Short mmCIF file of C-alpha atoms in Angstrom, two decimals:
data_model
loop_
_atom_site.label_atom_id
_atom_site.label_comp_id
_atom_site.label_asym_id
_atom_site.label_seq_id
_atom_site.Cartn_x
_atom_site.Cartn_y
_atom_site.Cartn_z
CA MET A 1 -7.74 -6.34 -51.85
CA LYS A 2 -4.27 -5.33 -53.01
CA SER A 3 -4.69 -7.36 -56.22
CA LEU A 4 -8.06 -5.73 -56.89
CA ILE A 5 -6.65 -2.24 -56.28
CA LEU A 6 -3.79 -2.88 -58.72
CA LYS A 7 -6.24 -4.33 -61.26
CA GLU A 8 -8.39 -1.19 -61.13
CA ILE A 9 -5.39 1.16 -61.47
CA ASN A 10 -3.91 -0.84 -64.35
CA ALA A 11 -7.27 -0.95 -66.13
CA PHE A 12 -7.51 2.83 -65.98
CA LEU A 13 -3.91 3.64 -66.86
CA GLY A 14 -3.87 0.93 -69.52
CA SER A 15 -6.46 2.73 -71.63
CA LEU A 16 -6.17 5.87 -73.73
CA LEU A 17 -9.32 7.24 -72.10
CA GLY A 18 -7.62 7.30 -68.69
CA TYR A 19 -4.73 9.42 -69.89
CA LEU A 20 -7.11 11.64 -71.84
CA ILE A 21 -9.18 12.38 -68.72
CA LEU A 22 -6.08 13.20 -66.67
CA ALA A 23 -4.65 15.36 -69.47
CA LEU A 24 -7.90 17.33 -69.83
CA PHE A 25 -7.97 17.89 -66.07
CA LEU A 26 -4.41 19.24 -65.95
CA VAL A 27 -4.90 21.36 -69.10
CA ALA A 28 -8.07 22.87 -67.63
CA LEU A 29 -6.32 23.76 -64.38
CA GLY A 30 -3.32 25.15 -66.26
CA LEU A 31 -5.54 27.43 -68.33
CA ILE A 32 -7.37 28.62 -65.21
CA VAL A 33 -4.20 29.39 -63.25
CA TRP A 34 -1.98 30.81 -66.00
CA VAL A 35 -4.00 31.80 -69.09
CA PHE A 36 -7.60 32.93 -68.52
CA PRO A 37 -7.57 36.71 -67.88
CA GLN A 38 -9.97 36.77 -64.91
CA SER A 39 -8.14 34.02 -62.99
CA SER A 40 -4.53 34.14 -64.23
CA VAL A 41 -1.94 34.53 -61.49
CA LEU A 42 0.26 36.50 -63.89
CA ASP A 43 -2.48 39.07 -64.53
CA TYR A 44 -3.51 39.16 -60.87
CA GLY A 45 -0.05 40.38 -59.88
CA TYR A 46 -0.22 38.79 -56.45
CA ALA A 47 1.45 35.56 -55.30
CA ASP A 48 -1.71 33.65 -54.57
CA LEU A 49 -3.24 30.41 -55.87
CA GLU A 50 -6.81 31.14 -54.84
CA PRO A 51 -8.12 30.67 -58.43
CA LEU A 52 -6.77 27.10 -58.43
CA PHE A 53 -8.79 26.15 -55.36
CA THR A 54 -11.82 28.20 -56.36
CA TYR A 55 -12.32 26.56 -59.76
CA THR A 56 -10.98 23.03 -59.18
CA PRO A 57 -14.21 21.86 -57.44
CA TYR A 58 -16.05 22.74 -60.66
CA VAL A 59 -13.65 20.50 -62.60
CA PHE A 60 -13.88 17.79 -59.93
CA THR A 61 -17.66 17.69 -60.37
CA PHE A 62 -17.13 16.21 -63.84
CA LEU A 63 -13.69 14.59 -63.51
CA ILE A 64 -14.31 12.25 -60.59
CA PRO A 65 -17.64 10.84 -61.83
CA ALA A 66 -15.81 10.16 -65.11
CA LEU A 67 -13.12 8.26 -63.20
CA SER A 68 -15.58 6.27 -61.09
CA MET A 69 -18.42 5.55 -63.53
CA ARG A 70 -16.97 2.20 -64.63
CA ALA A 71 -15.93 0.95 -61.17
CA ILE A 72 -18.95 -1.27 -60.50
CA ALA A 73 -21.29 -0.57 -63.41
CA GLU A 74 -18.91 -2.12 -65.95
CA GLU A 75 -18.38 -5.21 -63.78
CA ARG A 76 -22.13 -5.82 -63.64
CA ARG A 77 -22.70 -5.02 -67.33
CA ASN A 78 -19.94 -7.44 -68.42
CA HIS A 79 -21.20 -10.09 -65.95
CA THR A 80 -17.82 -10.22 -64.20
CA TRP A 81 -19.34 -9.03 -60.92
CA GLU A 82 -20.53 -12.56 -60.10
CA LEU A 83 -17.01 -13.86 -60.69
CA LEU A 84 -15.59 -11.13 -58.45
CA ARG A 85 -18.04 -12.07 -55.70
CA THR A 86 -16.64 -15.61 -55.66
CA SER A 87 -13.22 -14.27 -54.62
CA PRO A 88 -12.22 -14.54 -50.94
CA LEU A 89 -13.34 -10.95 -50.33
CA SER A 90 -16.44 -9.68 -48.62
CA LEU A 91 -18.70 -7.17 -50.33
CA VAL A 92 -17.38 -4.43 -48.05
CA GLN A 93 -13.78 -5.28 -48.96
CA ILE A 94 -14.58 -5.19 -52.69
CA VAL A 95 -16.19 -1.73 -52.42
CA ILE A 96 -13.33 -0.39 -50.29
CA ALA A 97 -10.71 -1.80 -52.68
CA LYS A 98 -12.37 -0.12 -55.65
CA TYR A 99 -12.65 3.11 -53.67
CA MET A 100 -8.97 2.99 -52.65
CA ALA A 101 -7.95 2.54 -56.30
CA LEU A 102 -10.07 5.56 -57.24
CA LEU A 103 -8.55 7.58 -54.40
CA ILE A 104 -5.05 6.79 -55.66
CA LEU A 105 -6.02 7.98 -59.14
CA ILE A 106 -7.40 11.21 -57.68
CA CYS A 107 -4.14 11.80 -55.81
CA ILE A 108 -2.19 11.14 -59.03
CA ALA A 109 -4.32 13.77 -60.78
CA VAL A 110 -3.91 16.37 -58.01
CA LEU A 111 -0.20 15.80 -57.30
CA PRO A 112 1.09 17.83 -60.31
CA THR A 113 -0.61 20.94 -58.87
CA LEU A 114 2.30 21.14 -56.42
CA LEU A 115 4.29 22.46 -59.40
CA TYR A 116 2.02 25.50 -59.37
CA PHE A 117 2.94 26.09 -55.73
CA TYR A 118 6.64 25.93 -56.57
CA SER A 119 6.20 28.27 -59.54
CA VAL A 120 4.27 30.91 -57.59
CA TYR A 121 6.67 30.47 -54.66
CA GLN A 122 9.56 31.39 -56.96
CA LEU A 123 7.65 34.25 -58.60
CA GLY A 124 6.95 35.94 -55.28
CA ASP A 125 8.73 39.16 -54.44
CA PRO A 126 10.69 38.35 -52.36
CA VAL A 127 10.93 34.66 -53.18
CA GLY A 128 8.61 32.68 -50.90
CA ASN A 129 6.16 35.53 -50.35
CA LEU A 130 3.19 33.17 -50.36
CA ASP A 131 0.56 32.11 -47.85
CA GLN A 132 1.86 28.56 -47.41
CA ALA A 133 -0.57 27.64 -44.62
CA GLY A 134 -3.50 28.70 -46.79
CA PHE A 135 -2.15 26.72 -49.75
CA PHE A 136 -1.61 23.46 -47.92
CA GLY A 137 -4.89 23.82 -46.02
CA SER A 138 -6.68 24.28 -49.34
CA TRP A 139 -4.70 21.40 -50.87
CA ILE A 140 -5.73 19.05 -48.04
CA GLY A 141 -9.29 20.27 -48.43
CA LEU A 142 -9.07 19.51 -52.16
CA ILE A 143 -7.94 15.93 -51.47
CA LEU A 144 -10.77 15.44 -48.95
CA LEU A 145 -13.27 16.93 -51.38
CA GLY A 146 -12.04 14.55 -54.07
CA ALA A 147 -12.35 11.67 -51.61
CA VAL A 148 -16.01 12.53 -50.94
CA PHE A 149 -16.74 12.90 -54.66
CA GLY A 150 -15.05 9.52 -55.17
CA ALA A 151 -17.39 7.88 -52.64
CA VAL A 152 -20.33 9.53 -54.39
CA GLY A 153 -19.05 8.16 -57.71
CA ILE A 154 -18.78 4.61 -56.30
CA PHE A 155 -22.34 4.91 -54.97
CA SER A 156 -23.60 6.12 -58.35
CA SER A 157 -21.80 3.30 -60.15
CA ALA A 158 -23.45 0.77 -57.82
CA LEU A 159 -26.93 2.00 -58.74
CA THR A 160 -26.81 1.09 -62.42
CA THR A 161 -25.15 -1.08 -65.05
CA GLN A 162 -24.76 1.81 -67.52
CA GLN A 163 -21.60 3.92 -67.27
CA VAL A 164 -23.24 7.01 -68.78
CA VAL A 165 -26.08 6.85 -66.27
CA ALA A 166 -23.56 6.45 -63.44
CA PHE A 167 -21.67 9.49 -64.74
CA VAL A 168 -24.81 11.66 -64.89
CA LEU A 169 -25.93 10.57 -61.41
CA GLY A 170 -22.45 11.25 -60.02
CA VAL A 171 -22.30 14.73 -61.53
CA PHE A 172 -25.77 15.55 -60.19
CA LEU A 173 -25.04 14.35 -56.64
CA CYS A 174 -21.64 16.09 -56.51
CA PHE A 175 -23.23 19.32 -57.75
CA VAL A 176 -25.98 19.17 -55.13
CA LEU A 177 -23.60 18.36 -52.28
CA TYR A 178 -21.14 21.13 -53.16
CA PHE A 179 -23.36 23.88 -54.59
CA GLY A 180 -26.95 22.91 -53.79
CA PHE A 181 -26.99 23.29 -50.02
CA SER A 182 -25.13 26.61 -50.19
CA ALA A 183 -27.66 27.91 -52.70
CA ALA A 184 -30.56 26.69 -50.55
CA SER A 185 -29.18 28.53 -47.50
CA ASP A 186 -29.44 31.81 -49.42
CA LEU A 187 -33.19 31.47 -49.91
CA GLY A 188 -34.04 33.24 -46.66
CA LEU A 189 -34.90 30.23 -44.50
CA GLY A 190 -34.21 32.03 -41.24
CA THR A 191 -32.48 30.02 -38.53
CA TRP A 192 -32.45 26.94 -40.78
CA ALA A 193 -30.13 28.64 -43.26
CA TYR A 194 -27.02 28.14 -41.10
CA TRP A 195 -27.72 24.44 -40.50
CA ILE A 196 -28.39 23.84 -44.18
CA GLU A 197 -25.16 25.60 -45.14
CA GLU A 198 -23.21 23.39 -42.75
CA LEU A 199 -24.36 20.39 -44.77
CA SER A 200 -22.62 21.83 -47.82
CA LEU A 201 -19.20 20.51 -48.81
CA SER A 202 -18.21 24.02 -49.90
CA PHE A 203 -18.75 25.38 -46.36
CA HIS A 204 -16.15 23.04 -44.87
CA TYR A 205 -13.87 23.38 -47.89
CA ILE A 206 -13.72 27.16 -47.41
CA ASN A 207 -12.93 26.64 -43.72
CA LEU A 208 -9.93 24.45 -44.61
CA SER A 209 -8.74 26.94 -47.24
CA ARG A 210 -8.10 29.46 -44.47
CA GLY A 211 -5.17 27.30 -43.36
CA VAL A 212 -6.80 26.07 -40.14
CA ILE A 213 -7.26 22.29 -40.07
CA ASP A 214 -10.33 21.83 -37.89
CA SER A 215 -11.31 18.32 -36.78
CA THR A 216 -14.99 19.21 -37.35
CA ASP A 217 -14.40 19.71 -41.06
CA ILE A 218 -12.32 16.53 -41.37
CA PHE A 219 -14.89 14.40 -39.53
CA PHE A 220 -17.65 15.82 -41.70
CA TYR A 221 -15.83 14.70 -44.84
CA LEU A 222 -15.05 11.28 -43.35
CA GLY A 223 -18.71 10.92 -42.37
CA MET A 224 -19.83 11.69 -45.91
CA ILE A 225 -17.38 9.11 -47.27
CA TRP A 226 -18.69 6.49 -44.84
CA LEU A 227 -22.30 7.37 -45.73
CA PHE A 228 -21.93 6.91 -49.49
CA LEU A 229 -19.68 3.85 -49.34
CA GLY A 230 -22.12 2.30 -46.89
CA GLY A 231 -24.94 3.19 -49.26
CA ALA A 232 -23.09 1.45 -52.11
CA VAL A 233 -22.70 -1.70 -50.01
CA LEU A 234 -26.40 -1.70 -49.10
CA VAL A 235 -27.47 -1.21 -52.73
CA LEU A 236 -25.26 -4.06 -53.96
CA ARG A 237 -26.36 -6.32 -51.13
CA ASN A 238 -30.02 -5.74 -51.98
CA LYS A 239 -29.38 -6.40 -55.66
#
């Protein structure tokens, strides 16, 4: 599994497309936090990184399916999947190894955002006048959200041999899971509205952004990861 993880990471970082995706992600976040008038911390005048955590899920909806679209689809399209299946790894181990490689890439992409924390920390008056619990709660929530989107991306990549189709499916599923259930709960469904909202990733993400790490929210994210990775295994086994 370690060899497969390193192979996936090297394949991504060994291509210009990989660096381009990461660069676009960081540029987009930089513009949101420091440049755009309605979200810029400098214009806001308050030591807070709420815009970063408000708009990053929108970027994640496109970034992570772009990172994951080739994970399995390319292997099957290039007919290297059969060769991979002859390795001394079970199907579950192959899926988990590819998911772990994707998770490492997501962490690499998110790690530079800690520089924003340091910058706003220093800009506070006095220095350090920043809701640190809220920041790190939101940051953990961001990692967990990326982990769920990564599992969704692996599942989407297992459904098809075309990377573009896997990307579109991943974007659609991530959008529905994060925004769809919240929008459905606002349709006036009575007592069902609360239960539908609890199925939304945004509901649990907002809870974590308050700085309180609740086991309910964490187990919900872990359950979603297990659900989609398990779905990927079942799809590949049936194929």
